[in-house]
């Protein structure tokens, strides 16, 4: 890393010195990275574990395989999050020790305390940086983009490592009883390095963040008797297992996901075709396809990689982002809309000028 690099934070973070005035500049995505566990679980593997078929899964969801952690070998959310963030730092050509802040969007942190972000920061030698987890289920990375952008525009953070990482395989039942959810989810992590820039045109053009907690019962993971929606009795067999109203979530997503895109375009004064790429949470290929068709977008404008990773919760958006950047399909000058929706229920966007 160059010592003269103007985007570099002072050691220990920009907040360690005097509070600078809010900058006139913007924020840019300087690097991205991903990490998935080595172990793959294909639809054919699932056929051997439960009463399902490759045909059923592909038709209903578009998923062909997913990666899952081998927890017995020490893999977990923070290890893949750290690997993704290290890759993103390499891509941005920065030393991880110069990050001001490490944010990990996840709903599968190792434990209530410490935050996984602190272990990620320690693994990268970023011990003095602020670090915290951001829990917003499948919206985590998108809400994280808006959170990081706001903090950076305050002028007190100039270099932020944002990770989306989840390991929902830990909450799956790979038997017949769990077949309606076990086929859907995979483990993974994706990361982005956000850096302050003098160019004021770079950064968030418009954003939206919404929730409806009254509908949490459509998608939840109970930990004890307090974790159930009204009318559902505590059942030890449900503890630490994803509970999902598949059709309810499907209907919510098919309606709300395109609506929030339309709302964000409206705020920005843009038409759907003005956005170069839509980087959306990967929950189901049919949901993504319906949204793309509603806006009359060509297939290459709304990226889909659910076939290879399944639904990786907070990791799905940065996994897409990294693949698109690596392929040169998302680059400086582009307008990119990030879209999330999922448990909570939550939904939102972050529309960027790169
Ligand atoms: N393999 C084969 N059959 C299965 C199955 C599996 N893995 N899981 C469920 N089935 C069966 C059901 O038991 C049911 O059988 P029945 O008709 O004999 O009762 C049948 O398939 C249809 O089940 P249903 O739940 O109505 O299927 P669906 O068409 O709604 O598809 C989902 C199920 C989960 C794929 C779909 O509802 C979905 O994608 N929902 C959104 C989920 C989501 O995106 N969650 C994350 C949000 S971030």
mmCIF file of C-alpha atoms and ligand atoms in Angstrom:
data_model
loop_
_atom_site.group_PDB
_atom_site.id
_atom_site.type_symbol
_atom_site.label_atom_id
_atom_site.label_comp_id
_atom_site.label_asym_id
_atom_site.label_seq_id
_atom_site.Cartn_x
_atom_site.Cartn_y
_atom_site.Cartn_z
ATOM 1 C CA UNK A 1 0.000 0.000 0.000
ATOM 2 C CA UNK A 2 1.252 3.475 -0.842
ATOM 3 C CA UNK A 3 1.837 5.656 2.222
ATOM 4 C CA UNK A 4 0.775 8.691 0.168
ATOM 5 C CA UNK A 5 -2.576 7.123 -0.698
ATOM 6 C CA UNK A 6 -5.052 10.022 -0.100
ATOM 7 C CA UNK A 7 -7.933 7.693 0.797
ATOM 8 C CA UNK A 8 -5.963 6.010 3.566
ATOM 9 C CA UNK A 9 -7.210 6.446 7.092
ATOM 10 C CA UNK A 10 -4.871 7.417 9.875
ATOM 11 C CA UNK A 11 -3.843 4.322 11.880
ATOM 12 C CA UNK A 12 -6.647 3.489 14.260
ATOM 13 C CA UNK A 13 -9.217 5.192 12.083
ATOM 14 C CA UNK A 14 -9.970 8.721 11.006
ATOM 15 C CA UNK A 15 -11.920 9.212 14.221
ATOM 16 C CA UNK A 16 -8.687 8.827 16.236
ATOM 17 C CA UNK A 17 -7.650 12.412 15.422
ATOM 18 C CA UNK A 18 -9.563 15.678 15.275
ATOM 19 C CA UNK A 19 -13.039 15.479 13.806
ATOM 20 C CA UNK A 20 -12.752 16.634 10.199
ATOM 21 C CA UNK A 21 -15.508 18.728 8.602
ATOM 22 C CA UNK A 22 -18.012 16.776 6.482
ATOM 23 C CA UNK A 23 -16.338 16.257 3.100
ATOM 24 C CA UNK A 24 -17.559 17.695 -0.155
ATOM 25 C CA UNK A 25 -16.604 14.454 -1.907
ATOM 26 C CA UNK A 26 -18.282 11.136 -2.405
ATOM 27 C CA UNK A 27 -17.788 7.423 -1.771
ATOM 28 C CA UNK A 28 -16.641 4.760 -4.171
ATOM 29 C CA UNK A 29 -16.412 0.963 -4.213
ATOM 30 C CA UNK A 30 -12.673 0.376 -4.509
ATOM 31 C CA UNK A 31 -12.553 -3.407 -4.307
ATOM 32 C CA UNK A 32 -14.637 -6.541 -3.824
ATOM 33 C CA UNK A 33 -14.045 -10.152 -2.846
ATOM 34 C CA UNK A 34 -15.864 -13.365 -2.086
ATOM 35 C CA UNK A 35 -15.308 -16.587 -0.190
ATOM 36 C CA UNK A 36 -17.424 -19.721 -0.104
ATOM 37 C CA UNK A 37 -16.783 -22.958 1.774
ATOM 38 C CA UNK A 38 -15.087 -25.676 -0.251
ATOM 39 C CA UNK A 39 -17.812 -28.257 0.369
ATOM 40 C CA UNK A 40 -20.550 -28.291 -2.283
ATOM 41 C CA UNK A 41 -23.996 -29.770 -1.828
ATOM 42 C CA UNK A 42 -25.665 -30.434 -5.181
ATOM 43 C CA UNK A 43 -29.319 -31.188 -5.771
ATOM 44 C CA UNK A 44 -28.232 -34.773 -6.436
ATOM 45 C CA UNK A 45 -26.617 -34.895 -2.982
ATOM 46 C CA UNK A 46 -29.907 -33.691 -1.486
ATOM 47 C CA UNK A 47 -31.807 -36.394 -3.387
ATOM 48 C CA UNK A 48 -29.828 -38.904 -1.308
ATOM 49 C CA UNK A 49 -30.691 -37.154 1.979
ATOM 50 C CA UNK A 50 -34.392 -36.386 1.555
ATOM 51 C CA UNK A 51 -37.428 -36.974 -0.627
ATOM 52 C CA UNK A 52 -36.778 -34.362 -3.310
ATOM 53 C CA UNK A 53 -35.565 -34.150 -6.889
ATOM 54 C CA UNK A 54 -33.232 -32.013 -8.949
ATOM 55 C CA UNK A 55 -36.152 -31.310 -11.291
ATOM 56 C CA UNK A 56 -38.429 -30.048 -8.472
ATOM 57 C CA UNK A 57 -35.723 -27.785 -7.032
ATOM 58 C CA UNK A 58 -34.603 -26.326 -10.393
ATOM 59 C CA UNK A 59 -38.178 -25.697 -11.561
ATOM 60 C CA UNK A 60 -39.323 -24.068 -8.312
ATOM 61 C CA UNK A 61 -36.155 -22.101 -7.463
ATOM 62 C CA UNK A 62 -33.446 -22.197 -10.178
ATOM 63 C CA UNK A 63 -30.953 -23.624 -7.638
ATOM 64 C CA UNK A 64 -28.556 -26.405 -8.713
ATOM 65 C CA UNK A 65 -25.997 -26.423 -5.910
ATOM 66 C CA UNK A 66 -24.943 -24.602 -2.736
ATOM 67 C CA UNK A 67 -21.764 -24.413 -0.644
ATOM 68 C CA UNK A 68 -21.903 -25.391 3.032
ATOM 69 C CA UNK A 69 -19.422 -24.954 5.867
ATOM 70 C CA UNK A 70 -17.660 -27.847 7.498
ATOM 71 C CA UNK A 71 -18.091 -26.570 11.059
ATOM 72 C CA UNK A 72 -16.082 -29.511 12.434
ATOM 73 C CA UNK A 73 -13.044 -28.079 10.617
ATOM 74 C CA UNK A 74 -13.476 -24.624 12.106
ATOM 75 C CA UNK A 75 -15.277 -22.973 9.187
ATOM 76 C CA UNK A 76 -17.948 -20.504 10.235
ATOM 77 C CA UNK A 77 -19.378 -17.089 9.455
ATOM 78 C CA UNK A 78 -16.391 -15.107 10.647
ATOM 79 C CA UNK A 79 -13.804 -17.290 8.863
ATOM 80 C CA UNK A 80 -15.426 -16.930 5.454
ATOM 81 C CA UNK A 81 -16.204 -13.253 6.155
ATOM 82 C CA UNK A 82 -12.518 -12.639 6.924
ATOM 83 C CA UNK A 83 -11.450 -14.463 3.753
ATOM 84 C CA UNK A 84 -13.857 -12.390 1.631
ATOM 85 C CA UNK A 85 -12.701 -9.135 3.214
ATOM 86 C CA UNK A 86 -9.034 -10.052 2.714
ATOM 87 C CA UNK A 87 -9.757 -10.711 -0.971
ATOM 88 C CA UNK A 88 -11.555 -7.366 -1.256
ATOM 89 C CA UNK A 89 -8.566 -5.567 0.347
ATOM 90 C CA UNK A 90 -6.237 -7.282 -2.134
ATOM 91 C CA UNK A 91 -8.523 -6.242 -4.988
ATOM 92 C CA UNK A 92 -8.525 -2.627 -3.744
ATOM 93 C CA UNK A 93 -4.745 -2.853 -3.144
ATOM 94 C CA UNK A 94 -5.038 -1.699 0.446
ATOM 95 C CA UNK A 95 -3.616 -2.964 3.703
ATOM 96 C CA UNK A 96 -6.504 -4.237 5.929
ATOM 97 C CA UNK A 97 -4.837 -2.481 8.871
ATOM 98 C CA UNK A 98 -5.828 0.862 7.305
ATOM 99 C CA UNK A 99 -9.573 0.205 7.509
ATOM 100 C CA UNK A 100 -11.456 2.627 9.788
ATOM 101 C CA UNK A 101 -14.422 0.371 10.254
ATOM 102 C CA UNK A 102 -15.394 -3.257 9.661
ATOM 103 C CA UNK A 103 -19.117 -3.972 9.269
ATOM 104 C CA UNK A 104 -20.381 -7.523 8.999
ATOM 105 C CA UNK A 105 -23.956 -7.936 7.854
ATOM 106 C CA UNK A 106 -25.103 -11.326 9.108
ATOM 107 C CA UNK A 107 -27.883 -13.198 10.869
ATOM 108 C CA UNK A 108 -25.658 -16.172 11.696
ATOM 109 C CA UNK A 109 -22.970 -14.690 13.912
ATOM 110 C CA UNK A 110 -21.088 -17.297 15.955
ATOM 111 C CA UNK A 111 -22.463 -16.044 19.247
ATOM 112 C CA UNK A 112 -24.339 -13.147 20.792
ATOM 113 C CA UNK A 113 -21.018 -11.754 22.002
ATOM 114 C CA UNK A 114 -18.541 -10.891 20.567
ATOM 115 C CA UNK A 115 -19.749 -9.487 17.251
ATOM 116 C CA UNK A 116 -18.389 -11.568 14.360
ATOM 117 C CA UNK A 117 -17.028 -8.300 12.935
ATOM 118 C CA UNK A 118 -14.547 -8.053 15.835
ATOM 119 C CA UNK A 119 -13.184 -11.513 15.070
ATOM 120 C CA UNK A 120 -12.986 -10.616 11.371
ATOM 121 C CA UNK A 121 -11.081 -7.433 12.214
ATOM 122 C CA UNK A 122 -8.703 -9.368 14.467
ATOM 123 C CA UNK A 123 -8.129 -12.026 11.793
ATOM 124 C CA UNK A 124 -7.097 -9.277 9.379
ATOM 125 C CA UNK A 125 -4.917 -7.388 11.858
ATOM 126 C CA UNK A 126 -7.350 -4.444 11.946
ATOM 127 C CA UNK A 127 -7.588 -4.455 15.729
ATOM 128 C CA UNK A 128 -8.040 -0.759 16.308
ATOM 129 C CA UNK A 129 -10.829 -0.221 13.795
ATOM 130 C CA UNK A 130 -14.465 0.024 14.830
ATOM 131 C CA UNK A 131 -16.232 -3.260 14.180
ATOM 132 C CA UNK A 132 -19.856 -4.300 14.545
ATOM 133 C CA UNK A 133 -22.444 -6.666 13.132
ATOM 134 C CA UNK A 134 -25.489 -5.452 11.336
ATOM 135 C CA UNK A 135 -28.492 -7.767 11.501
ATOM 136 C CA UNK A 136 -31.119 -7.231 8.826
ATOM 137 C CA UNK A 137 -31.424 -10.775 7.411
ATOM 138 C CA UNK A 138 -31.310 -10.834 3.610
ATOM 139 C CA UNK A 139 -31.231 -6.996 3.496
ATOM 140 C CA UNK A 140 -28.069 -6.851 5.622
ATOM 141 C CA UNK A 141 -25.576 -5.924 2.913
ATOM 142 C CA UNK A 142 -27.908 -3.407 1.245
ATOM 143 C CA UNK A 143 -28.717 -1.722 4.565
ATOM 144 C CA UNK A 144 -24.966 -1.891 5.289
ATOM 145 C CA UNK A 145 -24.187 0.043 2.102
ATOM 146 C CA UNK A 146 -26.564 2.802 3.192
ATOM 147 C CA UNK A 147 -25.208 2.767 6.768
ATOM 148 C CA UNK A 148 -21.576 2.896 5.680
ATOM 149 C CA UNK A 149 -22.315 5.633 3.152
ATOM 150 C CA UNK A 150 -23.990 7.779 5.814
ATOM 151 C CA UNK A 151 -21.097 7.321 8.228
ATOM 152 C CA UNK A 152 -18.558 8.141 5.540
ATOM 153 C CA UNK A 153 -20.425 11.251 4.447
ATOM 154 C CA UNK A 154 -20.088 12.493 8.028
ATOM 155 C CA UNK A 155 -16.378 12.764 7.261
ATOM 156 C CA UNK A 156 -15.255 10.608 10.152
ATOM 157 C CA UNK A 157 -14.653 7.357 8.258
ATOM 158 C CA UNK A 158 -12.726 7.233 5.018
ATOM 159 C CA UNK A 159 -12.209 3.545 4.438
ATOM 160 C CA UNK A 160 -14.808 0.912 5.397
ATOM 161 C CA UNK A 161 -14.772 -2.854 4.908
ATOM 162 C CA UNK A 162 -18.350 -4.066 4.477
ATOM 163 C CA UNK A 163 -19.039 -7.799 4.471
ATOM 164 C CA UNK A 164 -22.210 -9.799 3.952
ATOM 165 C CA UNK A 165 -21.746 -13.309 5.365
ATOM 166 C CA UNK A 166 -24.105 -16.070 6.399
ATOM 167 C CA UNK A 167 -23.964 -19.772 7.189
ATOM 168 C CA UNK A 168 -27.589 -20.869 7.343
ATOM 169 C CA UNK A 169 -26.656 -24.513 6.821
ATOM 170 C CA UNK A 170 -26.246 -24.462 10.624
ATOM 171 C CA UNK A 171 -30.033 -23.948 10.926
ATOM 172 C CA UNK A 172 -31.122 -26.583 8.406
ATOM 173 C CA UNK A 173 -32.599 -30.013 8.833
ATOM 174 C CA UNK A 174 -31.292 -32.102 5.924
ATOM 175 C CA UNK A 175 -34.013 -34.741 6.296
ATOM 176 C CA UNK A 176 -37.537 -35.002 4.874
ATOM 177 C CA UNK A 177 -38.872 -32.836 7.685
ATOM 178 C CA UNK A 178 -36.726 -29.891 6.555
ATOM 179 C CA UNK A 179 -36.892 -30.315 2.787
ATOM 180 C CA UNK A 180 -38.903 -27.162 2.058
ATOM 181 C CA UNK A 181 -36.116 -24.920 3.464
ATOM 182 C CA UNK A 182 -32.937 -27.049 3.267
ATOM 183 C CA UNK A 183 -32.969 -26.913 -0.539
ATOM 184 C CA UNK A 184 -33.051 -23.097 -0.552
ATOM 185 C CA UNK A 185 -30.067 -21.916 1.471
ATOM 186 C CA UNK A 186 -26.278 -21.990 1.101
ATOM 187 C CA UNK A 187 -23.290 -20.506 2.941
ATOM 188 C CA UNK A 188 -21.069 -17.720 1.626
ATOM 189 C CA UNK A 189 -19.480 -14.328 2.134
ATOM 190 C CA UNK A 190 -18.902 -11.303 -0.054
ATOM 191 C CA UNK A 191 -17.162 -8.036 0.762
ATOM 192 C CA UNK A 192 -16.650 -4.514 -0.560
ATOM 193 C CA UNK A 193 -14.132 -1.812 0.316
ATOM 194 C CA UNK A 194 -15.743 1.616 0.381
ATOM 195 C CA UNK A 195 -13.375 4.574 0.165
ATOM 196 C CA UNK A 196 -13.874 8.312 0.370
ATOM 197 C CA UNK A 197 -13.175 10.162 -2.867
ATOM 198 C CA UNK A 198 -12.932 13.840 -3.818
ATOM 199 C CA UNK A 199 -15.433 13.218 -6.629
ATOM 200 C CA UNK A 200 -18.843 14.322 -5.252
ATOM 201 C CA UNK A 201 -20.759 12.528 -8.013
ATOM 202 C CA UNK A 202 -19.818 9.085 -6.614
ATOM 203 C CA UNK A 203 -21.971 7.316 -4.056
ATOM 204 C CA UNK A 204 -25.619 6.774 -3.163
ATOM 205 C CA UNK A 205 -28.108 8.550 -5.430
ATOM 206 C CA UNK A 206 -31.226 7.257 -3.660
ATOM 207 C CA UNK A 207 -32.055 4.588 -1.120
ATOM 208 C CA UNK A 208 -34.932 2.931 0.722
ATOM 209 C CA UNK A 209 -35.071 0.855 3.913
ATOM 210 C CA UNK A 210 -38.347 -0.653 5.144
ATOM 211 C CA UNK A 211 -39.651 -3.333 7.495
ATOM 212 C CA UNK A 212 -42.849 -4.975 8.704
ATOM 213 C CA UNK A 213 -42.066 -6.724 11.993
ATOM 214 C CA UNK A 214 -45.683 -7.771 12.418
ATOM 215 C CA UNK A 215 -44.991 -10.371 9.728
ATOM 216 C CA UNK A 216 -41.847 -11.847 11.305
ATOM 217 C CA UNK A 217 -43.592 -15.217 11.548
ATOM 218 C CA UNK A 218 -43.204 -15.689 7.783
ATOM 219 C CA UNK A 219 -39.466 -16.318 8.251
ATOM 220 C CA UNK A 220 -37.770 -16.841 11.596
ATOM 221 C CA UNK A 221 -35.406 -19.003 13.645
ATOM 222 C CA UNK A 222 -36.634 -19.556 17.239
ATOM 223 C CA UNK A 223 -33.990 -19.789 19.968
ATOM 224 C CA UNK A 224 -36.335 -20.395 22.897
ATOM 225 C CA UNK A 225 -39.991 -19.915 23.910
ATOM 226 C CA UNK A 226 -39.825 -16.149 23.288
ATOM 227 C CA UNK A 227 -39.045 -16.573 19.601
ATOM 228 C CA UNK A 228 -42.457 -17.531 18.197
ATOM 229 C CA UNK A 229 -45.162 -15.507 16.505
ATOM 230 C CA UNK A 230 -48.568 -15.346 18.152
ATOM 231 C CA UNK A 231 -50.462 -18.607 18.003
ATOM 232 C CA UNK A 232 -47.432 -20.864 17.511
ATOM 233 C CA UNK A 233 -46.626 -23.161 20.430
ATOM 234 C CA UNK A 234 -43.034 -23.696 21.558
ATOM 235 C CA UNK A 235 -41.696 -26.890 20.009
ATOM 236 C CA UNK A 236 -38.125 -27.980 20.838
ATOM 237 C CA UNK A 237 -37.853 -29.536 17.351
ATOM 238 C CA UNK A 238 -38.234 -26.054 15.814
ATOM 239 C CA UNK A 239 -35.462 -24.461 17.875
ATOM 240 C CA UNK A 240 -32.495 -23.342 15.739
ATOM 241 C CA UNK A 241 -34.299 -24.417 12.567
ATOM 242 C CA UNK A 242 -35.460 -21.969 9.890
ATOM 243 C CA UNK A 243 -39.258 -21.652 9.936
ATOM 244 C CA UNK A 244 -40.714 -20.294 6.714
ATOM 245 C CA UNK A 245 -44.096 -19.675 5.170
ATOM 246 C CA UNK A 246 -42.787 -20.309 1.641
ATOM 247 C CA UNK A 247 -45.867 -19.151 -0.245
ATOM 248 C CA UNK A 248 -46.307 -16.105 2.013
ATOM 249 C CA UNK A 249 -42.704 -15.019 1.462
ATOM 250 C CA UNK A 250 -43.026 -15.683 -2.248
ATOM 251 C CA UNK A 251 -46.084 -13.416 -2.549
ATOM 252 C CA UNK A 252 -44.428 -10.722 -0.411
ATOM 253 C CA UNK A 253 -41.289 -10.805 -2.559
ATOM 254 C CA UNK A 254 -43.048 -10.817 -5.919
ATOM 255 C CA UNK A 255 -44.976 -7.671 -4.952
ATOM 256 C CA UNK A 256 -42.637 -5.720 -2.691
ATOM 257 C CA UNK A 257 -39.358 -6.270 -4.496
ATOM 258 C CA UNK A 258 -40.378 -4.557 -7.763
ATOM 259 C CA UNK A 259 -42.343 -1.922 -5.826
ATOM 260 C CA UNK A 260 -39.248 -0.786 -3.909
ATOM 261 C CA UNK A 261 -37.260 -0.632 -7.157
ATOM 262 C CA UNK A 262 -39.974 1.596 -8.656
ATOM 263 C CA UNK A 263 -40.000 3.792 -5.527
ATOM 264 C CA UNK A 264 -36.214 4.236 -5.680
ATOM 265 C CA UNK A 265 -36.214 5.041 -9.400
ATOM 266 C CA UNK A 266 -38.889 7.615 -8.684
ATOM 267 C CA UNK A 267 -36.811 9.227 -5.906
ATOM 268 C CA UNK A 268 -33.817 9.404 -8.243
ATOM 269 C CA UNK A 269 -35.843 10.675 -11.208
ATOM 270 C CA UNK A 270 -34.611 7.771 -13.325
ATOM 271 C CA UNK A 271 -36.273 5.240 -15.623
ATOM 272 C CA UNK A 272 -35.603 1.509 -15.137
ATOM 273 C CA UNK A 273 -33.446 1.457 -18.265
ATOM 274 C CA UNK A 274 -31.177 4.247 -16.932
ATOM 275 C CA UNK A 275 -29.705 1.823 -14.369
ATOM 276 C CA UNK A 276 -26.844 -0.221 -15.824
ATOM 277 C CA UNK A 277 -27.182 -3.195 -13.464
ATOM 278 C CA UNK A 278 -29.594 -4.507 -10.835
ATOM 279 C CA UNK A 279 -27.771 -6.489 -8.141
ATOM 280 C CA UNK A 280 -30.530 -8.214 -6.214
ATOM 281 C CA UNK A 281 -30.887 -10.624 -3.339
ATOM 282 C CA UNK A 282 -30.994 -14.143 -4.750
ATOM 283 C CA UNK A 283 -33.932 -15.894 -3.127
ATOM 284 C CA UNK A 284 -35.617 -17.563 -6.068
ATOM 285 C CA UNK A 285 -34.976 -17.318 -9.840
ATOM 286 C CA UNK A 286 -38.723 -16.999 -10.485
ATOM 287 C CA UNK A 287 -39.002 -13.949 -8.200
ATOM 288 C CA UNK A 288 -36.040 -12.283 -9.953
ATOM 289 C CA UNK A 289 -37.422 -13.099 -13.386
ATOM 290 C CA UNK A 290 -40.842 -11.645 -12.561
ATOM 291 C CA UNK A 291 -39.263 -8.354 -11.433
ATOM 292 C CA UNK A 292 -37.045 -8.137 -14.506
ATOM 293 C CA UNK A 293 -40.022 -8.660 -16.801
ATOM 294 C CA UNK A 294 -42.125 -6.061 -14.965
ATOM 295 C CA UNK A 295 -39.522 -3.411 -15.859
ATOM 296 C CA UNK A 296 -38.952 -4.733 -19.379
ATOM 297 C CA UNK A 297 -35.255 -5.299 -18.682
ATOM 298 C CA UNK A 298 -33.022 -7.541 -20.805
ATOM 299 C CA UNK A 299 -31.701 -10.646 -19.056
ATOM 300 C CA UNK A 300 -28.166 -9.251 -18.724
ATOM 301 C CA UNK A 301 -29.334 -6.228 -16.674
ATOM 302 C CA UNK A 302 -30.458 -8.220 -13.619
ATOM 303 C CA UNK A 303 -27.796 -10.648 -12.514
ATOM 304 C CA UNK A 304 -28.670 -14.180 -11.408
ATOM 305 C CA UNK A 305 -26.195 -16.649 -9.841
ATOM 306 C CA UNK A 306 -28.602 -18.498 -7.531
ATOM 307 C CA UNK A 307 -27.990 -21.679 -9.547
ATOM 308 C CA UNK A 308 -24.447 -21.928 -8.083
ATOM 309 C CA UNK A 309 -24.846 -20.530 -4.559
ATOM 310 C CA UNK A 310 -28.570 -20.824 -3.597
ATOM 311 C CA UNK A 311 -29.857 -18.191 -1.152
ATOM 312 C CA UNK A 312 -26.852 -17.025 0.893
ATOM 313 C CA UNK A 313 -28.862 -14.382 2.826
ATOM 314 C CA UNK A 314 -26.667 -11.273 3.459
ATOM 315 C CA UNK A 315 -23.933 -12.661 1.206
ATOM 316 C CA UNK A 316 -26.001 -12.941 -1.955
ATOM 317 C CA UNK A 317 -25.756 -9.285 -3.066
ATOM 318 C CA UNK A 318 -21.967 -8.941 -2.567
ATOM 319 C CA UNK A 319 -21.384 -12.350 -4.230
ATOM 320 C CA UNK A 320 -23.169 -10.986 -7.293
ATOM 321 C CA UNK A 321 -21.321 -7.661 -7.065
ATOM 322 C CA UNK A 322 -17.922 -9.315 -6.975
ATOM 323 C CA UNK A 323 -18.655 -11.576 -9.945
ATOM 324 C CA UNK A 324 -19.990 -8.650 -11.964
ATOM 325 C CA UNK A 325 -16.958 -6.444 -11.186
ATOM 326 C CA UNK A 326 -14.545 -9.289 -11.948
ATOM 327 C CA UNK A 327 -16.247 -9.768 -15.330
ATOM 328 C CA UNK A 328 -16.137 -6.011 -16.064
ATOM 329 C CA UNK A 329 -19.926 -5.857 -16.183
ATOM 330 C CA UNK A 330 -20.065 -3.355 -13.298
ATOM 331 C CA UNK A 331 -17.476 -0.579 -13.436
ATOM 332 C CA UNK A 332 -16.754 3.087 -12.771
ATOM 333 C CA UNK A 333 -19.362 5.347 -14.362
ATOM 334 C CA UNK A 334 -22.182 2.800 -14.018
ATOM 335 C CA UNK A 335 -25.399 3.284 -12.103
ATOM 336 C CA UNK A 336 -26.078 0.171 -10.023
ATOM 337 C CA UNK A 337 -29.130 -0.615 -7.924
ATOM 338 C CA UNK A 338 -28.655 -3.008 -5.007
ATOM 339 C CA UNK A 339 -31.906 -4.578 -3.808
ATOM 340 C CA UNK A 340 -32.674 -6.709 -0.752
ATOM 341 C CA UNK A 341 -35.786 -8.338 0.729
ATOM 342 C CA UNK A 342 -36.324 -11.054 3.297
ATOM 343 C CA UNK A 343 -36.693 -11.958 6.973
ATOM 344 C CA UNK A 344 -38.003 -9.355 9.356
ATOM 345 C CA UNK A 345 -39.747 -8.772 7.057
ATOM 346 C CA UNK A 346 -37.343 -6.251 5.544
ATOM 347 C CA UNK A 347 -36.843 -4.726 2.112
ATOM 348 C CA UNK A 348 -34.766 -1.920 0.671
ATOM 349 C CA UNK A 349 -32.417 -0.544 -1.962
ATOM 350 C CA UNK A 350 -29.184 1.353 -2.395
ATOM 351 C CA UNK A 351 -28.780 3.047 -5.789
ATOM 352 C CA UNK A 352 -25.169 3.969 -6.560
ATOM 353 C CA UNK A 353 -23.331 6.097 -9.047
ATOM 354 C CA UNK A 354 -20.012 4.227 -9.323
HETATM 355 N N1 LIG B 1 -38.927 -31.441 -2.837
HETATM 356 C C1 LIG B 1 -40.054 -31.956 -3.327
HETATM 357 N N2 LIG B 1 -41.280 -31.561 -2.898
HETATM 358 C C2 LIG B 1 -41.320 -30.609 -1.968
HETATM 359 C C3 LIG B 1 -40.176 -30.017 -1.426
HETATM 360 C C4 LIG B 1 -38.946 -30.480 -1.893
HETATM 361 N N3 LIG B 1 -37.771 -29.981 -1.448
HETATM 362 N N4 LIG B 1 -40.553 -29.101 -0.530
HETATM 363 C C5 LIG B 1 -41.885 -29.085 -0.497
HETATM 364 N N5 LIG B 1 -42.358 -30.002 -1.365
HETATM 365 C C6 LIG B 1 -43.753 -30.348 -1.654
HETATM 366 C C7 LIG B 1 -44.703 -29.893 -0.591
HETATM 367 O O1 LIG B 1 -44.745 -30.819 0.477
HETATM 368 C C8 LIG B 1 -45.996 -29.809 -1.340
HETATM 369 O O2 LIG B 1 -46.527 -31.104 -1.476
HETATM 370 P P1 LIG B 1 -48.123 -31.354 -1.385
HETATM 371 O O3 LIG B 1 -48.698 -30.569 -2.525
HETATM 372 O O4 LIG B 1 -48.234 -32.819 -1.527
HETATM 373 O O5 LIG B 1 -48.512 -30.827 -0.033
HETATM 374 C C9 LIG B 1 -45.570 -29.366 -2.742
HETATM 375 O O6 LIG B 1 -44.164 -29.671 -2.847
HETATM 376 C C10 LIG B 1 -45.788 -27.904 -3.010
HETATM 377 O O7 LIG B 1 -45.287 -27.175 -1.890
HETATM 378 P P2 LIG B 1 -45.340 -25.624 -1.862
HETATM 379 O O8 LIG B 1 -44.731 -25.141 -0.579
HETATM 380 O O9 LIG B 1 -46.716 -25.178 -2.200
HETATM 381 O O10 LIG B 1 -44.356 -25.294 -3.080
HETATM 382 P P3 LIG B 1 -44.103 -23.915 -3.757
HETATM 383 O O11 LIG B 1 -44.428 -24.022 -5.194
HETATM 384 O O12 LIG B 1 -44.659 -22.764 -2.972
HETATM 385 O O13 LIG B 1 -42.501 -23.813 -3.646
HETATM 386 C C11 LIG B 1 -40.839 -22.712 -2.354
HETATM 387 C C12 LIG B 1 -41.892 -23.806 -2.389
HETATM 388 C C13 LIG B 1 -40.208 -22.708 -0.983
HETATM 389 C C14 LIG B 1 -39.778 -23.028 -3.400
HETATM 390 C C15 LIG B 1 -41.492 -21.339 -2.679
HETATM 391 O O14 LIG B 1 -42.626 -21.159 -1.876
HETATM 392 C C16 LIG B 1 -40.577 -20.187 -2.477
HETATM 393 O O15 LIG B 1 -39.565 -20.066 -3.156
HETATM 394 N N6 LIG B 1 -40.930 -19.258 -1.567
HETATM 395 C C17 LIG B 1 -40.110 -18.120 -1.267
HETATM 396 C C18 LIG B 1 -39.033 -18.549 -0.336
HETATM 397 C C19 LIG B 1 -37.969 -17.507 -0.176
HETATM 398 O O16 LIG B 1 -37.636 -16.850 -1.116
HETATM 399 N N7 LIG B 1 -37.423 -17.428 1.026
HETATM 400 C C20 LIG B 1 -36.335 -16.563 1.349
HETATM 401 C C21 LIG B 1 -36.755 -15.148 1.336
HETATM 402 S S1 LIG B 1 -35.376 -14.121 1.509
#
